[in-house]
Every structure is written in C-alpha cells, then in structure tokens.
mmCIF file of C-alpha atoms in Angstrom:
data_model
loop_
_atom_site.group_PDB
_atom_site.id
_atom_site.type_symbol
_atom_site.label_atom_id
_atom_site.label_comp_id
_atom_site.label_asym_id
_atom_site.label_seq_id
_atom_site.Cartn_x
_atom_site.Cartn_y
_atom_site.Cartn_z
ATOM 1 C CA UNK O 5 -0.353 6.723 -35.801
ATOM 2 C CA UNK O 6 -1.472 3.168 -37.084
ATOM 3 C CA UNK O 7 3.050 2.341 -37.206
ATOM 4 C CA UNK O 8 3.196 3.823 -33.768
ATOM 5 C CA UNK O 9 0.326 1.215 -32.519
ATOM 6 C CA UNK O 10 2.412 -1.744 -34.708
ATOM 7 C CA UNK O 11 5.453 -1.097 -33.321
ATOM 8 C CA UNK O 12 4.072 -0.838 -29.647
ATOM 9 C CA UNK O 13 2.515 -4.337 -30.029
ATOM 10 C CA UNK O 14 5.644 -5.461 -32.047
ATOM 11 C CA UNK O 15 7.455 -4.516 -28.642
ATOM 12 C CA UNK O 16 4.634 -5.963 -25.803
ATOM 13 C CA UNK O 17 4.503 -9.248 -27.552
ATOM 14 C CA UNK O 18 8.159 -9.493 -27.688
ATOM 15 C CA UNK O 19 8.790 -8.367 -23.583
ATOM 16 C CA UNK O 20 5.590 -9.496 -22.053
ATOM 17 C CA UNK O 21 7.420 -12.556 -20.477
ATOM 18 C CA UNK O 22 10.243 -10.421 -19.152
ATOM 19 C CA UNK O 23 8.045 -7.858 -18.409
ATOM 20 C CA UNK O 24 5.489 -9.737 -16.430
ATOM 21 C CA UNK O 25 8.401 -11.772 -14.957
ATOM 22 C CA UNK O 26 10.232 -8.368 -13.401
ATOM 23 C CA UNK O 27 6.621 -6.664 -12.643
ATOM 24 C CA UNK O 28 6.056 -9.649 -10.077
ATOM 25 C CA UNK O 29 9.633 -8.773 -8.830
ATOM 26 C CA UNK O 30 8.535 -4.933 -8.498
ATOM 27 C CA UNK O 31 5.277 -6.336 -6.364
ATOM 28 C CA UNK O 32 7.071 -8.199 -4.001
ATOM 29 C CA UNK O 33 9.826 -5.948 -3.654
ATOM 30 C CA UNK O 34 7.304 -3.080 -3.071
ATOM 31 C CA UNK O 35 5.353 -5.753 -0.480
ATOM 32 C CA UNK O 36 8.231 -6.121 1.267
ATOM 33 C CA UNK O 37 9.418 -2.434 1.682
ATOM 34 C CA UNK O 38 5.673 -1.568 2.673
ATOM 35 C CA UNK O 39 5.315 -4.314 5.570
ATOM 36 C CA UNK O 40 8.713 -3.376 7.097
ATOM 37 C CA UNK O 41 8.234 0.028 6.095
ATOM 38 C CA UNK O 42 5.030 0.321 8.091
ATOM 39 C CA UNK O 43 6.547 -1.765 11.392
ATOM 40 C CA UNK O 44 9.449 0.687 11.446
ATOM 41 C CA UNK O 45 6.950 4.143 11.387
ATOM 42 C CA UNK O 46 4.909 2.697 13.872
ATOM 43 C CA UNK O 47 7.706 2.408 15.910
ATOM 44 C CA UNK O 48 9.043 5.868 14.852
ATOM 45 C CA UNK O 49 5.899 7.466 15.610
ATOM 46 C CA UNK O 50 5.320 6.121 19.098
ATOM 47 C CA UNK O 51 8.944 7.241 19.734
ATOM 48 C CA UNK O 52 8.205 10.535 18.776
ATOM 49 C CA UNK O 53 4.945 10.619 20.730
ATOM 50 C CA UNK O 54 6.612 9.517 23.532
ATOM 51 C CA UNK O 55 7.971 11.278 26.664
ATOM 52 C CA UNK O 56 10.930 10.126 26.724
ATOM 53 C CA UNK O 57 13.541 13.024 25.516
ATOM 54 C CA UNK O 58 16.390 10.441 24.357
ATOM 55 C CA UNK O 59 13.705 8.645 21.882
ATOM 56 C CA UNK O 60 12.141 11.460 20.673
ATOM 57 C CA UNK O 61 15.639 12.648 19.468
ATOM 58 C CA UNK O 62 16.463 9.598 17.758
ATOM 59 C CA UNK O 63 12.795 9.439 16.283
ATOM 60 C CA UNK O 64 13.375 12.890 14.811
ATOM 61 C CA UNK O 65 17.259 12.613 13.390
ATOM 62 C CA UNK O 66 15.926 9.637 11.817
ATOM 63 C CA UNK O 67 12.496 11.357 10.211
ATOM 64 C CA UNK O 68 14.684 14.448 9.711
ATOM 65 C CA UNK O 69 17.625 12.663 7.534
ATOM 66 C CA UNK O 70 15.458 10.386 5.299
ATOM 67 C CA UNK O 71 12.911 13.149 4.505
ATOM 68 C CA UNK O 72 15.715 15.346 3.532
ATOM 69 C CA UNK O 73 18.434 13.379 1.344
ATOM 70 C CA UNK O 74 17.310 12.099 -1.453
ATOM 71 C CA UNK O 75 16.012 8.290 -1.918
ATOM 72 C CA UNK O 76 18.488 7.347 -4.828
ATOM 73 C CA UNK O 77 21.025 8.421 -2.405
ATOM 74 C CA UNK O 78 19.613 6.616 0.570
ATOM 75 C CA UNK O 79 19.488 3.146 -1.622
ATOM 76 C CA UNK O 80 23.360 3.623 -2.644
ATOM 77 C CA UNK O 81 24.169 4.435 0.905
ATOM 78 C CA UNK O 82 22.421 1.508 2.342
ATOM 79 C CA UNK O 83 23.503 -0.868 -0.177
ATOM 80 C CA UNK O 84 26.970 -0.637 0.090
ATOM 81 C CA UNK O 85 26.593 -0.151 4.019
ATOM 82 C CA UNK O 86 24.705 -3.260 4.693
ATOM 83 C CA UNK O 87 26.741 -5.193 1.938
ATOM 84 C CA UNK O 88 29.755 -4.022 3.642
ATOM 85 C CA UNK O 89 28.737 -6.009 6.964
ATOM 86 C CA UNK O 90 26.179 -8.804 6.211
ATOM 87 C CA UNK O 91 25.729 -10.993 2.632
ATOM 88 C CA UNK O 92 22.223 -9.998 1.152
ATOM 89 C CA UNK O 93 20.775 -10.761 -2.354
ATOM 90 C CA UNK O 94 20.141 -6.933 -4.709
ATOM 91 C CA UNK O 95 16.634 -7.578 -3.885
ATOM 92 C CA UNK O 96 16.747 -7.561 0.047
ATOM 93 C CA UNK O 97 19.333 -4.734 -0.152
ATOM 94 C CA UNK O 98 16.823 -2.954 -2.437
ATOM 95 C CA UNK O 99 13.534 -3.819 -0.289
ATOM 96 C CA UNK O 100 15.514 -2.897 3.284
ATOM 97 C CA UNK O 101 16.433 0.593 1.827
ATOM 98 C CA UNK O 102 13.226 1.374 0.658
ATOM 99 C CA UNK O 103 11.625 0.495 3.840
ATOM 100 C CA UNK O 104 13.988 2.399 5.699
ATOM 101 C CA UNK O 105 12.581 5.708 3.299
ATOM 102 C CA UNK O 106 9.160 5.010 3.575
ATOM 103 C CA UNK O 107 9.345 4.209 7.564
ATOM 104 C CA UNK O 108 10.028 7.756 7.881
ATOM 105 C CA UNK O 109 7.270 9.178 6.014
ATOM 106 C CA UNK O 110 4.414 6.075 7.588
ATOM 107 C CA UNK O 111 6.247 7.478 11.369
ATOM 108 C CA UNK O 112 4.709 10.923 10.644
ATOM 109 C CA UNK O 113 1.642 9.273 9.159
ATOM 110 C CA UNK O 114 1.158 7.652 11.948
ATOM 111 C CA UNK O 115 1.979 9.873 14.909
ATOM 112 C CA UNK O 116 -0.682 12.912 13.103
ATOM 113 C CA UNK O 117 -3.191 9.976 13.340
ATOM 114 C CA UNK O 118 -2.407 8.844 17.094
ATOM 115 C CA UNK O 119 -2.414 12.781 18.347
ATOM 116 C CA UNK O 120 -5.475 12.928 16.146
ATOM 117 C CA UNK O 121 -7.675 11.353 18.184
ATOM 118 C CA UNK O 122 -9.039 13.507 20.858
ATOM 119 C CA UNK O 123 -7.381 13.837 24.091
ATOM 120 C CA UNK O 124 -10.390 12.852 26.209
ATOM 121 C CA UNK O 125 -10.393 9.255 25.039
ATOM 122 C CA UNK O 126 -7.102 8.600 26.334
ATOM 123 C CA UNK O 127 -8.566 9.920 29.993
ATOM 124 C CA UNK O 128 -11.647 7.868 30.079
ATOM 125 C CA UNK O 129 -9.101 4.425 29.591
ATOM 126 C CA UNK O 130 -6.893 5.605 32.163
ATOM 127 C CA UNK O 131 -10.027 6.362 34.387
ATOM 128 C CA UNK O 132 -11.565 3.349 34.358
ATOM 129 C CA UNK O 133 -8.134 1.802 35.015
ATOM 130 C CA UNK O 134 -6.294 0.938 32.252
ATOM 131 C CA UNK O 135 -2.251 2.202 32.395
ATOM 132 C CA UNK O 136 -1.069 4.014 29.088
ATOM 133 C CA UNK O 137 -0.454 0.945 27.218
ATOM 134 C CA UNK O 138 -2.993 -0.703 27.660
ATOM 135 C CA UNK O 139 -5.153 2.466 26.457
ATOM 136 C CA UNK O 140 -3.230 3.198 23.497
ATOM 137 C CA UNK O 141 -3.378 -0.757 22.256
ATOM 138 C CA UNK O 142 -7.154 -1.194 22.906
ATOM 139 C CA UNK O 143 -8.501 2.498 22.468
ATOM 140 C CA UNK O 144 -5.981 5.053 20.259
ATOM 141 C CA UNK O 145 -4.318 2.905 17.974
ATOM 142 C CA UNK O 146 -7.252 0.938 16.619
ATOM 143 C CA UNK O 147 -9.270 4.871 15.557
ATOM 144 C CA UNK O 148 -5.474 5.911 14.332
ATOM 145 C CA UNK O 149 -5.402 3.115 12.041
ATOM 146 C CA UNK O 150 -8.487 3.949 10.162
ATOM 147 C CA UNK O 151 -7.505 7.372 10.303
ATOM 148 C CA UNK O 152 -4.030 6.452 8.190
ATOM 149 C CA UNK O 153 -5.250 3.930 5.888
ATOM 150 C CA UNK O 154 -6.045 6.669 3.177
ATOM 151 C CA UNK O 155 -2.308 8.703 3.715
ATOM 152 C CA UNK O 156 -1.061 4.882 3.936
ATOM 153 C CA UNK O 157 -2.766 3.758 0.511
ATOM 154 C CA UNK O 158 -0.861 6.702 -1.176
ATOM 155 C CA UNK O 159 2.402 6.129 0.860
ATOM 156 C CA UNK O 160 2.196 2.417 -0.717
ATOM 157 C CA UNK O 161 1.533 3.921 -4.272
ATOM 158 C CA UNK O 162 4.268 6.097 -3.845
ATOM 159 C CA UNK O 163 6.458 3.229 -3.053
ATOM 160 C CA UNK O 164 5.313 1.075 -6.221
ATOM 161 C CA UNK O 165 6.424 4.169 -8.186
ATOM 162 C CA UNK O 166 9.879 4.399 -5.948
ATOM 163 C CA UNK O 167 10.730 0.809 -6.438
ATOM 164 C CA UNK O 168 12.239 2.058 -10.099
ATOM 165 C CA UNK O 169 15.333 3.171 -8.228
ATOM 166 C CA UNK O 170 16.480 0.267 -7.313
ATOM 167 C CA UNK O 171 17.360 -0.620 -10.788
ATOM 168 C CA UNK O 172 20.858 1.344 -9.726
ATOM 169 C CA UNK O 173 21.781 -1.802 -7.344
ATOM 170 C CA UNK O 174 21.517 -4.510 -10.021
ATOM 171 C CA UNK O 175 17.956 -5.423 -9.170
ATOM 172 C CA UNK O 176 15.549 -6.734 -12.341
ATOM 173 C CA UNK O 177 12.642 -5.188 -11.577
ATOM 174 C CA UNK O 178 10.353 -3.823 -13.938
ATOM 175 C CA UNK O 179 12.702 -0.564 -14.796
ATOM 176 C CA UNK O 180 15.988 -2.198 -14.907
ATOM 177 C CA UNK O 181 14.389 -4.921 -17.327
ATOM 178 C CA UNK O 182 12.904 -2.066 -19.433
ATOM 179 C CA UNK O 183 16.540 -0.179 -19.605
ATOM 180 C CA UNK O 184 17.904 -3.953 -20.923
ATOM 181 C CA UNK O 185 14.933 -3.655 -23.437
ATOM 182 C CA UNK O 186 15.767 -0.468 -24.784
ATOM 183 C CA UNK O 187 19.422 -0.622 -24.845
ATOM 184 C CA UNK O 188 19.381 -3.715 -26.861
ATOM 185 C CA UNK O 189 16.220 -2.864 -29.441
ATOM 186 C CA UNK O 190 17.285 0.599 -30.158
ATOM 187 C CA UNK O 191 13.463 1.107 -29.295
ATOM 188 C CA UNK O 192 13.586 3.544 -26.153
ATOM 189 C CA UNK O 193 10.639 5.526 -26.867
ATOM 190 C CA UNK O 194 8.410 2.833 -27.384
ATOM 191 C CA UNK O 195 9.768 0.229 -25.080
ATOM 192 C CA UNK O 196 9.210 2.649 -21.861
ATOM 193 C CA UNK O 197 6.027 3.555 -22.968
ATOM 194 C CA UNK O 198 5.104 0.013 -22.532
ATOM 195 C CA UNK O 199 6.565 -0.039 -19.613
ATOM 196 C CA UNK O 200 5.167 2.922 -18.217
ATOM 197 C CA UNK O 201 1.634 0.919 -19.122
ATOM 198 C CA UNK O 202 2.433 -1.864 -16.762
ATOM 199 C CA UNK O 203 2.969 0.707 -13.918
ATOM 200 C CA UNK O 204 -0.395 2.365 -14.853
ATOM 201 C CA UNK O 205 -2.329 -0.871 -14.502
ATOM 202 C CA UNK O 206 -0.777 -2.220 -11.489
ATOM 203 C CA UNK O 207 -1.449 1.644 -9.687
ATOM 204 C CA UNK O 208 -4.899 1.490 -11.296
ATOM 205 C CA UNK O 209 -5.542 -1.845 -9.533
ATOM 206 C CA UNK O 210 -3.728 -0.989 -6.429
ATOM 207 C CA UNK O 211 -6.120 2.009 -5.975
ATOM 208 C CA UNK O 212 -9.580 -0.053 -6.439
ATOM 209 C CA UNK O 213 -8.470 -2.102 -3.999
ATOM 210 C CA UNK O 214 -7.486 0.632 -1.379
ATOM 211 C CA UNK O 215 -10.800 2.553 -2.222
ATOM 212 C CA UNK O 216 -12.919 -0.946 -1.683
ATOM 213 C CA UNK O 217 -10.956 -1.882 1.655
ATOM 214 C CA UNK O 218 -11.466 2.160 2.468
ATOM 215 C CA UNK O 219 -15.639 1.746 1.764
ATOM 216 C CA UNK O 220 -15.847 -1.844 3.724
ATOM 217 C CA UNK O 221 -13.757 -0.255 7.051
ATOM 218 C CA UNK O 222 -16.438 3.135 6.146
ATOM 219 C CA UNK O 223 -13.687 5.289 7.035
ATOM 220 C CA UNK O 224 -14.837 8.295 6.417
ATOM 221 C CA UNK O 225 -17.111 7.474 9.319
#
C-alpha cells in the first residue's frame, strides 16, 4: 500500500503542470459547451412549446437524433462536418459539438419547467393585457428558471464528465493529456487514477457551488 501511495505522488508531482494546464482547458471547454448549450435548449424548448407545427417538428428531429446516437459519434460527425466548411481550432470544434448534445437534453429541461408552471398564470398576464410574449418573458420563464437550475446543475456535471470525449479530435484536455501520460510512463493504472482525482475535485467543487447558488435563489421554495 505505502509503494502504491509513492508511486501516485511520484506521478502527481511529475504531471501537475500538465495536468493543471489541460484541467483549465477541460473548464473552459465545458464553460463554453454549457453557455451555448443552454441558449440552444432554450430555443429548442420554446420551439417545441410552440404552436407552430413546422417548429415543433424541427424541435423534435433535433431532440430525437442527439438523444439517440451516441455523443462520441455526434463529436466525430460534427468535427469533420464543420471542418469540412469553416476553419475552427480542436477546441471550438470540440466545445460546438458538445453544446449541440447537451442543447438537446437543457431543450427538454427546459420545456418540463415552462409547462410546469400552472396554466392559470399564463391567463392572469394575458388578462390584464399582456400578449403571449410578453407573459412568458416577465411571468413563466423567470418561475421555469428556478425550476431547472437543479436538472441544469447536473446537466453541467454531466458535461464536465463528457468533455473526456473530445480527446478523439486532438483536443488536450485533461483526458487526452492523461492518455500522453500513460503511454509514455508505462504507468496507466496509476496515472488515470490521478487523473480521475482531478475530475473528482473539480465535480466536488462544482456541486458546492450549485447547492449554495440553489440555497441563496431558496428554490425549493
């Protein structure tokens, strides 16, 4: 037990730099997949919520695909298609494709927390003259918000976990630079367990943070 606690040690002190280097690339990757990720399933979900027959098709291919192919697949296919018509960096390609995943999933988080809210709400607004817009702006969306930030705070999580994949496209994120690490120590076992640390501790941290912001909106209540 004591070598297997040297050599771990042996291995952070020798990769922290790297590591801590291609866990900041993993953040902002993530960050970036989660903001555009979250503008596209709002935009999903109010198509689907709609009642307009053409967008509520295109809302549901769209939910329907992603949710059922599989994301490794999804970041390939992307990649190569938007490499194939614009110039992007592996990390753009990388964050684009996993915001195009997760925009599914935030689209149904979303629309359950709109239709959520009860019905009568909507009426009152429109009663006291505001026109469906206006209502869902000022009245709905602000209560479905609250309602999503828990599914959303796992959605994000889920993300930080996802953003291994795009190791596949050349990106050095905190994965790719732990399959370098391994392949060139002959240390596999040890080197992902240390690697598998730094994903702990940045989930651990994520999660106090969503639980603090979650107690400070009181949205439970």
């Amino acid at each position: 037990m004591s070598y297997l606690f040297t050599t771990l040690y042996e291995v952070f002190v020798r990769t922290y730099e790297g590591f801590l280097k291609a866990a900041l690339i993993t953040i902002e990757i993530t960050a970036v997949a989660v903001i555009l990720g979250t503008v596209l399933g709002i935009i999903f979900a109010l198509m689907k919520i709609s009642k307009s027959k053409i967008l509520q098709t295109i809302a549901n291919l769209y939910i329907t695909i992603i949710r059922g192919t599989p994301l490794i697949v999804q970041i390939m296919f992307l990649y190569y298609g938007i490499t194939s018509i614009v110039t992007l960096s592996n990390f753009w390609a990388g964050a684009l494709a996993l915001a195009v995943h997760n925009g599914a999933y935030i689209a149904e988080i979303f629309r359950g927390a709109i239709q959520g809210i009860d019905r009568g709400q909507e009426e009152a607004s429109l009663a006291v003259g505001m026109n469906p817009r206006q209502a869902m702006r000022r009245i709905i969306f602000p209560q479905a918000l609250r309602r999503a930030i828990p599914p959303l705070g796992n959605q994000f999580i889920i993300t930080l976990k996802d953003s291994s994949l795009v190791y596949v496209i050349g990106v050095s994120e905190l994965y790719g630079m732990a399959n370098r690490e391994a392949a060139a120590s002959f240390q596999p076992f040890e080197t992902f367990l240390v690697v598998g640390l730094y994903y702990l501790i940045m989930v651990l941290i994520f999660t106090s943070l969503l639980k603090w912001y979650e107690k400070k909106l009181d949205v439970d209540r």
